[in-house]
Structure formats: C-alpha cells, structure tokens
PDB file of C-alpha atoms in Angstrom:
ATOM      1  CA  MET A   1      -0.001   0.201  -0.246  1.00 34.00           C
ATOM      2  CA  TYR A   2       2.641   2.263   0.835  1.00 33.00           C
ATOM      3  CA  ARG A   3       4.843   3.687  -1.827  1.00 37.00           C
ATOM      4  CA  HIS A   4       8.144   6.089  -2.470  1.00 35.00           C
ATOM      5  CA  TRP A   5       7.148   9.438  -3.510  1.00 35.00           C
ATOM      6  CA  VAL A   6       8.910  12.384  -4.907  1.00 37.00           C
ATOM      7  CA  VAL A   7       8.014  15.615  -2.991  1.00 40.00           C
ATOM      8  CA  PHE A   8       8.693  19.350  -4.227  1.00 41.00           C
ATOM      9  CA  ALA A   9      10.444  20.549  -0.892  1.00 40.00           C
ATOM     10  CA  PHE A  10      12.671  22.906  -3.557  1.00 40.00           C
ATOM     11  CA  CYS A  11      15.675  21.933  -1.652  1.00 38.00           C
ATOM     12  CA  CYS A  12      18.689  24.103  -3.480  1.00 35.00           C
ATOM     13  CA  PHE A  13      15.515  26.455  -4.525  1.00 39.00           C
ATOM     14  CA  GLY A  14      15.133  23.928  -7.736  1.00 37.00           C
ATOM     15  CA  GLU A  15      16.725  21.014  -7.119  1.00 37.00           C
ATOM     16  CA  LEU A  16      14.122  18.297  -6.565  1.00 37.00           C
ATOM     17  CA  CYS A  17      14.567  16.302  -3.168  1.00 42.00           C
ATOM     18  CA  ALA A  18      15.188  12.314  -2.936  1.00 37.00           C
ATOM     19  CA  ASP A  19      12.483  10.044  -2.614  1.00 40.00           C
ATOM     20  CA  GLN A  20      11.145   9.953   0.730  1.00 46.00           C
ATOM     21  CA  THR A  21       9.096   7.527   2.507  1.00 69.00           C
ATOM     22  CA  LEU A  22       5.662   8.102   2.626  1.00 86.00           C
ATOM     23  CA  LYS A  23       4.888  10.168   5.710  1.00 94.00           C
ATOM     24  CA  PRO A  24       4.416  14.270   6.262  1.00 95.00           C
ATOM     25  CA  GLN A  25       7.664  15.757   6.718  1.00 94.00           C
ATOM     26  CA  LEU A  26       9.008  19.467   7.759  1.00 94.00           C
ATOM     27  CA  ALA A  27       8.934  22.426   5.106  1.00 91.00           C
ATOM     28  CA  ALA A  28      11.984  23.038   3.845  1.00 86.00           C
ATOM     29  CA  SER A  29      14.009  25.475   5.379  1.00 84.00           C
ATOM     30  CA  GLN A  30      14.325  28.140   2.708  1.00 79.00           C
ATOM     31  CA  LEU A  31      10.621  28.932   2.809  1.00 82.00           C
ATOM     32  CA  ALA A  32       9.829  28.394   6.427  1.00 85.00           C
ATOM     33  CA  THR A  33      12.443  29.919   8.088  1.00 84.00           C
ATOM     34  CA  ASN A  34      11.643  29.773  12.143  1.00 90.00           C
ATOM     35  CA  ASN A  35      10.177  26.302  12.043  1.00 94.00           C
ATOM     36  CA  PRO A  36       8.728  24.959  14.642  1.00 96.00           C
ATOM     37  CA  THR A  37       7.691  27.793  16.575  1.00 96.00           C
ATOM     38  CA  LEU A  38       5.817  28.032  20.098  1.00 96.00           C
ATOM     39  CA  THR A  39       2.920  26.945  18.531  1.00 96.00           C
ATOM     40  CA  THR A  40       2.922  25.692  14.841  1.00 97.00           C
ATOM     41  CA  ILE A  41       4.472  23.447  12.737  1.00 97.00           C
ATOM     42  CA  ALA A  42       5.101  24.288   9.102  1.00 96.00           C
ATOM     43  CA  LEU A  43       4.371  20.669   7.278  1.00 96.00           C
ATOM     44  CA  GLU A  44       5.156  20.234   3.079  1.00 93.00           C
ATOM     45  CA  LYS A  45       1.862  19.260   1.639  1.00 93.00           C
ATOM     46  CA  PRO A  46       1.290  16.002  -0.452  1.00 92.00           C
ATOM     47  CA  PHE A  47       2.778  16.928  -3.892  1.00 88.00           C
ATOM     48  CA  CYS A  48       2.491  13.894  -5.898  1.00 87.00           C
ATOM     49  CA  MET A  49       1.997  11.072  -3.033  1.00 88.00           C
ATOM     50  CA  PHE A  50      -1.412   9.782  -3.659  1.00 90.00           C
ATOM     51  CA  ASP A  51      -0.950  10.060  -7.336  1.00 85.00           C
ATOM     52  CA  ASN A  52      -1.338   6.414  -7.870  1.00 85.00           C
ATOM     53  CA  SER A  53      -4.797   5.740  -5.486  1.00 87.00           C
ATOM     54  CA  LEU A  54      -6.348   8.356  -7.562  1.00 87.00           C
ATOM     55  CA  SER A  55      -9.392   7.434 -10.312  1.00 86.00           C
ATOM     56  CA  PRO A  56     -10.854   8.914 -12.955  1.00 85.00           C
ATOM     57  CA  ASN A  57     -14.034  11.227 -12.935  1.00 86.00           C
ATOM     58  CA  LYS A  58     -13.500  11.339  -8.787  1.00 90.00           C
ATOM     59  CA  SER A  59     -12.987  13.628  -6.345  1.00 93.00           C
ATOM     60  CA  TYR A  60     -10.276  13.876  -3.835  1.00 95.00           C
ATOM     61  CA  VAL A  61      -9.540  15.730  -0.277  1.00 95.00           C
ATOM     62  CA  ILE A  62      -6.967  15.661   1.938  1.00 96.00           C
ATOM     63  CA  TYR A  63      -7.209  15.191   5.233  1.00 97.00           C
ATOM     64  CA  LEU A  64      -4.366  15.829   8.137  1.00 97.00           C
ATOM     65  CA  TYR A  65      -4.524  14.375  11.508  1.00 97.00           C
ATOM     66  CA  ALA A  66      -2.246  15.436  14.327  1.00 97.00           C
ATOM     67  CA  MET A  67      -1.346  13.662  18.013  1.00 96.00           C
ATOM     68  CA  LYS A  68       0.622  14.227  20.622  1.00 96.00           C
ATOM     69  CA  GLU A  69       3.748  11.729  21.000  1.00 93.00           C
ATOM     70  CA  SER A  70       2.505  10.564  24.026  1.00 89.00           C
ATOM     71  CA  ALA A  71      -1.195   9.626  22.493  1.00 87.00           C
ATOM     72  CA  VAL A  72       0.763   6.735  20.397  1.00 81.00           C
ATOM     73  CA  ALA A  73       0.188   4.052  23.342  1.00 76.00           C
ATOM     74  CA  ILE A  74      -3.306   5.105  23.693  1.00 82.00           C
ATOM     75  CA  SER A  75      -4.937   4.520  19.907  1.00 83.00           C
ATOM     76  CA  SER A  76      -3.180   6.024  16.457  1.00 88.00           C
ATOM     77  CA  LEU A  77      -6.202   4.977  14.028  1.00 91.00           C
ATOM     78  CA  VAL A  78      -7.640   7.374  12.231  1.00 94.00           C
ATOM     79  CA  THR A  79     -10.489   5.414  11.037  1.00 91.00           C
ATOM     80  CA  ASP A  80     -13.734   4.009  12.486  1.00 87.00           C
ATOM     81  CA  ASN A  81     -14.166   0.211  12.450  1.00 81.00           C
ATOM     82  CA  GLY A  82     -15.091   0.368   8.858  1.00 77.00           C
ATOM     83  CA  SER A  83     -13.125   2.581   6.477  1.00 84.00           C
ATOM     84  CA  LYS A  84     -14.418   6.250   6.836  1.00 91.00           C
ATOM     85  CA  PRO A  85     -12.294   8.285   8.362  1.00 94.00           C
ATOM     86  CA  LEU A  86     -12.322  10.048  12.102  1.00 93.00           C
ATOM     87  CA  ASP A  87     -13.780  13.273  12.661  1.00 93.00           C
ATOM     88  CA  SER A  88     -12.337  13.562  15.884  1.00 93.00           C
ATOM     89  CA  THR A  89     -11.501  17.319  16.897  1.00 94.00           C
ATOM     90  CA  PHE A  90      -8.747  19.268  19.321  1.00 95.00           C
ATOM     91  CA  GLN A  91     -11.225  19.725  21.670  1.00 93.00           C
ATOM     92  CA  GLN A  92     -12.830  15.725  21.959  1.00 93.00           C
ATOM     93  CA  THR A  93      -9.363  14.728  22.533  1.00 94.00           C
ATOM     94  CA  GLY A  94      -7.514  17.060  24.794  1.00 94.00           C
ATOM     95  CA  GLY A  95      -5.722  19.095  22.199  1.00 95.00           C
ATOM     96  CA  GLY A  96      -4.229  15.372  20.739  1.00 95.00           C
ATOM     97  CA  GLU A  97      -3.580  14.137  23.888  1.00 94.00           C
ATOM     98  CA  LEU A  98      -6.034  11.124  24.162  1.00 93.00           C
ATOM     99  CA  GLY A  99      -5.547  10.611  20.026  1.00 94.00           C
ATOM    100  CA  PRO A 100      -5.692  11.842  16.803  1.00 96.00           C
ATOM    101  CA  TYR A 101      -7.349  15.015  15.658  1.00 96.00           C
ATOM    102  CA  LYS A 102      -8.204  16.113  12.515  1.00 96.00           C
ATOM    103  CA  ALA A 103      -6.657  19.419  11.754  1.00 96.00           C
ATOM    104  CA  ALA A 104      -6.607  20.313   7.899  1.00 95.00           C
ATOM    105  CA  LEU A 105      -9.071  19.868   4.961  1.00 94.00           C
ATOM    106  CA  PHE A 106      -7.650  20.991   1.584  1.00 93.00           C
ATOM    107  CA  ASN A 107      -7.690  20.142  -2.179  1.00 92.00           C
ATOM    108  CA  VAL A 108      -5.340  17.262  -3.232  1.00 92.00           C
ATOM    109  CA  PRO A 109      -1.825  19.405  -4.274  1.00 89.00           C
ATOM    110  CA  SER A 110      -1.876  19.008  -8.257  1.00 83.00           C
ATOM    111  CA  CYS A 111       1.745  16.877  -9.185  1.00 81.00           C
ATOM    112  CA  ALA A 112       1.264  18.296 -12.248  1.00 80.00           C
ATOM    113  CA  SER A 113       1.663  21.950 -11.627  1.00 75.00           C
ATOM    114  CA  PRO A 114       3.596  22.062  -8.481  1.00 74.00           C
ATOM    115  CA  PRO A 115       4.702  26.119  -7.431  1.00 72.00           C
ATOM    116  CA  LYS A 116       7.478  27.198  -9.493  1.00 71.00           C
ATOM    117  CA  PRO A 117      10.772  28.068  -7.314  1.00 66.00           C
ATOM    118  CA  ALA A 118      11.380  30.826  -9.332  1.00 68.00           C
ATOM    119  CA  ASP A 119       8.508  32.465  -7.809  1.00 69.00           C
ATOM    120  CA  VAL A 120       9.517  32.650  -4.478  1.00 68.00           C
ATOM    121  CA  GLY A 121      12.059  35.571  -5.228  1.00 69.00           C
ATOM    122  CA  ASN A 122       8.686  37.013  -6.843  1.00 72.00           C
ATOM    123  CA  VAL A 123       6.895  39.535  -4.361  1.00 73.00           C
ATOM    124  CA  ASN A 124       3.719  39.393  -5.522  1.00 76.00           C
ATOM    125  CA  LYS A 125       3.546  35.695  -5.694  1.00 74.00           C
ATOM    126  CA  VAL A 126       5.781  34.593  -2.836  1.00 77.00           C
ATOM    127  CA  ALA A 127       2.458  34.454  -0.734  1.00 80.00           C
ATOM    128  CA  ASP A 128       0.788  32.088  -2.879  1.00 79.00           C
ATOM    129  CA  VAL A 129       4.000  29.660  -3.276  1.00 78.00           C
ATOM    130  CA  LEU A 130       3.666  29.260   0.247  1.00 84.00           C
ATOM    131  CA  GLU A 131      -0.016  28.963   0.139  1.00 84.00           C
ATOM    132  CA  GLN A 132       0.587  25.878  -2.098  1.00 84.00           C
ATOM    133  CA  TYR A 133       3.240  24.638  -0.460  1.00 88.00           C
ATOM    134  CA  LEU A 134       3.217  24.674   2.816  1.00 92.00           C
ATOM    135  CA  PHE A 135       0.577  23.700   5.449  1.00 94.00           C
ATOM    136  CA  ARG A 136       1.263  25.207   8.816  1.00 95.00           C
ATOM    137  CA  ALA A 137      -0.469  22.949  11.610  1.00 97.00           C
ATOM    138  CA  GLY A 138      -1.745  25.360  14.621  1.00 96.00           C
ATOM    139  CA  ASP A 139      -2.284  28.091  12.835  1.00 93.00           C
ATOM    140  CA  ASP A 140      -5.360  28.962  13.680  1.00 94.00           C
ATOM    141  CA  GLY A 141      -6.175  31.047  16.827  1.00 91.00           C
ATOM    142  CA  THR A 142      -9.518  32.084  16.926  1.00 93.00           C
ATOM    143  CA  CYS A 143     -11.366  28.934  16.203  1.00 93.00           C
ATOM    144  CA  LEU A 144     -11.837  27.443  19.427  1.00 91.00           C
ATOM    145  CA  TYR A 145     -13.422  30.342  20.525  1.00 90.00           C
ATOM    146  CA  ASP A 146     -15.767  31.403  17.393  1.00 90.00           C
ATOM    147  CA  PRO A 147     -19.286  30.154  18.556  1.00 86.00           C
ATOM    148  CA  ASN A 148     -20.537  30.648  14.691  1.00 88.00           C
ATOM    149  CA  PHE A 149     -16.773  28.701  13.255  1.00 89.00           C
ATOM    150  CA  LEU A 150     -18.041  25.359  11.606  1.00 86.00           C
ATOM    151  CA  GLY A 151     -14.937  23.991   9.661  1.00 89.00           C
ATOM    152  CA  VAL A 152     -11.767  21.901  10.557  1.00 93.00           C
ATOM    153  CA  CYS A 153     -10.283  23.800  13.649  1.00 94.00           C
ATOM    154  CA  ASN A 154      -6.402  23.880  13.600  1.00 96.00           C
ATOM    155  CA  PRO A 155      -5.433  25.269  17.031  1.00 96.00           C
ATOM    156  CA  PRO A 156      -2.377  26.548  18.344  1.00 97.00           C
ATOM    157  CA  LEU A 157      -0.480  23.414  19.268  1.00 97.00           C
ATOM    158  CA  ALA A 158       1.613  23.433  22.814  1.00 96.00           C
ATOM    159  CA  PRO A 159       5.206  24.660  23.054  1.00 96.00           C
ATOM    160  CA  ASP A 160       7.563  22.115  24.183  1.00 96.00           C
ATOM    161  CA  THR A 161       5.802  19.527  22.877  1.00 96.00           C
ATOM    162  CA  THR A 162       6.207  16.631  20.584  1.00 97.00           C
ATOM    163  CA  TYR A 163       3.665  16.007  17.688  1.00 97.00           C
ATOM    164  CA  ARG A 164       3.350  13.130  14.726  1.00 97.00           C
ATOM    165  CA  PHE A 165       1.113  13.969  11.562  1.00 97.00           C
ATOM    166  CA  LYS A 166      -0.656  11.883   9.158  1.00 96.00           C
ATOM    167  CA  TYR A 167      -1.915  12.630   5.736  1.00 97.00           C
ATOM    168  CA  VAL A 168      -5.398  10.446   4.445  1.00 96.00           C
ATOM    169  CA  LEU A 169      -6.680  10.508   1.039  1.00 95.00           C
ATOM    170  CA  VAL A 170     -10.420  10.854   0.883  1.00 95.00           C
ATOM    171  CA  GLU A 171     -12.551  10.135  -1.408  1.00 93.00           C
ATOM    172  CA  SER A 172     -15.403  12.837  -1.420  1.00 90.00           C
ATOM    173  CA  THR A 173     -18.266  11.594  -2.129  1.00 88.00           C
ATOM    174  CA  GLY A 174     -18.241   8.654   0.063  1.00 88.00           C
ATOM    175  CA  GLY A 175     -15.984   9.925   2.587  1.00 91.00           C
ATOM    176  CA  ILE A 176     -14.484   6.833   2.486  1.00 92.00           C
ATOM    177  CA  MET A 177     -10.514   6.570   3.039  1.00 94.00           C
ATOM    178  CA  LYS A 178      -8.481   5.497  -0.265  1.00 93.00           C
ATOM    179  CA  ASP A 179      -5.219   5.824   1.106  1.00 93.00           C
ATOM    180  CA  GLN A 180      -2.789   7.322   3.740  1.00 93.00           C
ATOM    181  CA  THR A 181       0.431   8.170   4.820  1.00 94.00           C
ATOM    182  CA  LEU A 182       2.868   6.745   7.763  1.00 94.00           C
ATOM    183  CA  TRP A 183       2.846   9.145  10.856  1.00 95.00           C
ATOM    184  CA  SER A 184       5.684  11.203  10.755  1.00 95.00           C
ATOM    185  CA  ASP A 185       8.944  11.226  13.037  1.00 95.00           C
ATOM    186  CA  PRO A 186       8.249  13.225  16.120  1.00 96.00           C
ATOM    187  CA  ILE A 187       8.334  17.178  15.504  1.00 97.00           C
ATOM    188  CA  LYS A 188       8.683  19.279  18.654  1.00 97.00           C
ATOM    189  CA  THR A 189       7.546  22.895  19.028  1.00 97.00           C
ATOM    190  CA  ARG A 190      10.038  25.221  20.748  1.00 95.00           C
ATOM    191  CA  ARG A 191      10.256  25.666  24.634  1.00 93.00           C
ATOM    192  CA  VAL A 192       9.151  29.251  26.338  1.00 88.00           C
ATOM    193  CA  LYS A 193      11.960  30.891  27.362  1.00 80.00           C
ATOM    194  CA  LEU A 194      11.987  32.178  30.702  1.00 72.00           C
ATOM    195  CA  PRO A 195      13.064  36.081  30.819  1.00 68.00           C
ATOM    196  CA  LEU A 196      15.899  34.899  33.790  1.00 62.00           C
ATOM    197  CA  LYS A 197      17.217  32.303  31.622  1.00 58.00           C
ATOM    198  CA  ILE A 198      17.718  34.535  28.798  1.00 54.00           C
ATOM    199  CA  ASP A 199      21.526  35.065  28.318  1.00 54.00           C
ATOM    200  CA  THR A 200      22.411  39.059  27.720  1.00 54.00           C
ATOM    201  CA  TRP A 201      26.325  38.751  27.812  1.00 54.00           C
ATOM    202  CA  PRO A 202      27.709  40.441  25.034  1.00 53.00           C
ATOM    203  CA  GLY A 203      29.385  37.559  23.501  1.00 53.00           C
ATOM    204  CA  ARG A 204      26.057  36.054  23.418  1.00 50.00           C
ATOM    205  CA  ARG A 205      24.549  38.348  21.063  1.00 53.00           C
ATOM    206  CA  SER A 206      24.665  38.734  17.489  1.00 53.00           C
ATOM    207  CA  GLY A 207      26.924  41.119  15.741  1.00 56.00           C
ATOM    208  CA  SER A 208      24.700  43.211  14.450  1.00 58.00           C
ATOM    209  CA  MET A 209      22.996  43.824  18.039  1.00 63.00           C
ATOM    210  CA  ILE A 210      26.087  45.112  19.505  1.00 59.00           C
ATOM    211  CA  VAL A 211      26.254  47.618  16.670  1.00 60.00           C
ATOM    212  CA  ILE A 212      23.555  48.915  17.845  1.00 70.00           C
ATOM    213  CA  THR A 213      23.903  48.755  21.265  1.00 67.00           C
ATOM    214  CA  SER A 214      27.270  50.847  20.568  1.00 66.00           C
ATOM    215  CA  ILE A 215      25.066  53.248  18.586  1.00 75.00           C
ATOM    216  CA  GLN A 216      22.597  53.915  20.914  1.00 73.00           C
ATOM    217  CA  SER A 217      25.281  54.607  23.741  1.00 72.00           C
ATOM    218  CA  VAL A 218      26.755  57.052  21.445  1.00 70.00           C
ATOM    219  CA  LEU A 219      23.847  58.833  21.019  1.00 72.00           C
ATOM    220  CA  MET A 220      22.781  59.561  24.235  1.00 76.00           C
ATOM    221  CA  PHE A 221      26.475  60.332  25.545  1.00 72.00           C
ATOM    222  CA  LEU A 222      26.268  62.657  22.932  1.00 74.00           C
ATOM    223  CA  LEU A 223      22.540  63.786  23.527  1.00 75.00           C
ATOM    224  CA  LEU A 224      23.920  64.317  27.324  1.00 74.00           C
ATOM    225  CA  ALA A 225      26.667  66.252  26.543  1.00 73.00           C
ATOM    226  CA  GLY A 226      24.682  68.778  24.465  1.00 75.00           C
ATOM    227  CA  LEU A 227      22.055  69.258  27.254  1.00 73.00           C
ATOM    228  CA  LEU A 228      24.850  69.758  29.706  1.00 75.00           C
ATOM    229  CA  ALA A 229      26.379  72.436  27.288  1.00 73.00           C
ATOM    230  CA  SER A 230      23.625  74.180  26.590  1.00 76.00           C
ATOM    231  CA  VAL A 231      22.638  74.644  30.381  1.00 69.00           C
ATOM    232  CA  SER A 232      25.809  75.823  30.800  1.00 73.00           C
ATOM    233  CA  SER A 233      26.015  78.552  28.360  1.00 72.00           C
ATOM    234  CA  ALA A 234      22.879  79.730  29.931  1.00 69.00           C
ATOM    235  CA  VAL A 235      24.123  79.869  33.096  1.00 66.00           C
ATOM    236  CA  MET A 236      27.026  81.549  31.622  1.00 72.00           C
ATOM    237  CA  ARG A 237      25.023  84.075  29.584  1.00 70.00           C
ATOM    238  CA  SER A 238      22.545  84.649  32.545  1.00 67.00           C
ATOM    239  CA  GLY A 239      26.025  85.426  34.886  1.00 62.00           C
ATOM    240  CA  ASP A 240      27.005  88.070  31.795  1.00 60.00           C
ATOM    241  CA  ALA A 241      23.752  90.075  31.839  1.00 58.00           C
ATOM    242  CA  SER A 242      23.819  90.068  35.230  1.00 58.00           C
ATOM    243  CA  ALA A 243      27.392  91.840  35.260  1.00 54.00           C
ATOM    244  CA  GLU A 244      26.591  94.089  32.805  1.00 56.00           C
ATOM    245  CA  THR A 245      23.376  94.779  34.300  1.00 54.00           C
ATOM    246  CA  LYS A 246      24.697  96.303  37.076  1.00 55.00           C
ATOM    247  CA  HIS A 247      27.547  97.734  35.708  1.00 53.00           C
ATOM    248  CA  VAL A 248      25.403  99.811  34.015  1.00 52.00           C
ATOM    249  CA  SER A 249      23.093 100.451  37.032  1.00 54.00           C
ATOM    250  CA  GLN A 250      26.463 101.743  38.571  1.00 55.00           C
ATOM    251  CA  SER A 251      27.717 103.847  35.077  1.00 53.00           C
ATOM    252  CA  ILE A 252      23.950 105.553  35.553  1.00 52.00           C
ATOM    253  CA  GLN A 253      24.478 106.800  39.057  1.00 54.00           C
ATOM    254  CA  GLN A 254      28.165 107.858  38.594  1.00 55.00           C
ATOM    255  CA  SER A 255      26.897 110.321  35.931  1.00 53.00           C
ATOM    256  CA  GLU A 256      24.096 111.697  37.319  1.00 55.00           C
ATOM    257  CA  PRO A 257      24.453 115.296  38.952  1.00 58.00           C
ATOM    258  CA  ARG A 258      24.573 115.161  42.642  1.00 56.00           C
ATOM    259  CA  PRO A 259      22.632 117.928  44.606  1.00 56.00           C
ATOM    260  CA  GLN A 260      24.759 120.768  45.949  1.00 56.00           C
ATOM    261  CA  LEU A 261      24.238 122.232  49.230  1.00 52.00           C
ATOM    262  CA  SER A 262      23.372 125.646  49.326  1.00 51.00           C
ATOM    263  CA  SER A 263      25.048 127.840  51.448  1.00 48.00           C
ATOM    264  CA  GLU A 264      23.452 130.041  54.345  1.00 43.00           C
TER     265      GLU A 264
END
C-alpha cells in the first residue's frame, strides 16, 4: 500500500529532493524559517504522494491528522471500524493527548503543476507559493472560541510538545479513506524561554545587536553632552547679563549730577 514518492520541497531552490518515505515532512527551511515555532509546525503538502490512488472522474480531499507523541500508546488509528476517517476534534482529544484529531482539510495538490521555485523571489507571488506548498499546523488562534465556526479547527499547538502528523486521502463522495501515509517522525515545538534564563552576556549577542547597542550608547552620550553644554551656556549668559546690568546701573549712578548743598 505504501510507496515511495517524490516531494517538491524546493531543495536548493530548484533541485528535487531524493525520494522519501510516505510520511509528512517539515517544510524546507528556505521557505519556512523559524520552524517549528512555539505553537505552529509548517509541513510540506503531499505533492505527488497519492497520484497512483486517484481514480478518474472522482474527487478527493486530503485530511491532516495530528496527535501528541504521548497519544501513540493509546491509539493512533484515524478510521472507525470501517474505512471512514475519524471526525475527532481538538477538543474531543484534549489537543491530541487522547488520540489523533483532524487538523485540516484541503484539496489534493496537483503534481502536474507544483509551485515554481522561481516565484519565491517574486514579492507578488511568494504568498501564493507558500499557500500552495505549506500547511502550518496550529495556525488558527480563533476557531476554538468562535461559536459560529463550522470548519475544521486548527488551533495553536502546545509549546515544548512533541507531535506526529498523518495525511489521509479521502474520496469526497462517499467519505471513504482511499489511502494514507505513515505517521511523521516526532516533531517538537519550541520551548518558552524564561526571562531569567535569557543570556544577555554580550558574547552571546549577534554582531548586529552589539553594533546597535553601541550606536545607541554613543547617541545617548552625545545627547547628554549637548544638554549639559546648553545648560552651562545658559548659566554663563545669565551671569554675563547680570554683571552687565550691574555695571550699567553703577555708571548711571555715577553720571547723575549730585545735588549741591546751598550755602547759608
């Protein structure tokens, strides 16, 4: 049932990656930087993965299931007793703690027209390329709290937690599972870094941060020096004005005629 497949991961921006086993993979770092994050994991969409399972004149969709690594010991099944995929939700499974939940539903990516690597450098097309190529698990921060939300909820993942993912090919008309991948390798979200544990020693900072900090220090020094110079200049002008006023006053007093005493 399981085959090898070629996934368009844009390795080296244009070279196809080597054949990989049938399982979801982390998105290529060239297109998904800072991956995983605290609450999201960007995955490659399943290009060319299910082509041999597609029948003409039938429509299909892809389900993405997610679960915590700890749930593997409980159950990793994504179908009921028959062949229908589970509709288990994030809430029903405790965020994947009790088993897999359906995190996404999207159309089968076209193997005939994958995203073009050259479009990554086009500002007007890069968003569309990322939309075609990536799926970001944990990217919906509102669906859990929206009473009117009726779609498949993809709420934020838990920080510092290991997850696994599985793609399932489903025939749209009957809702029957046609094919599925293996579960992905364990993928862990980032850990929250406590403020007390953040290393602020200059040797741990990047070169750009050190330059910015140095420039800010110099500007602060110049600003302070300018302020002191302005205050000092104002004080000196005030002193000069006072001395000049006193000198003028004395000159006026000396120049005024003194009254003569009349002689008897």
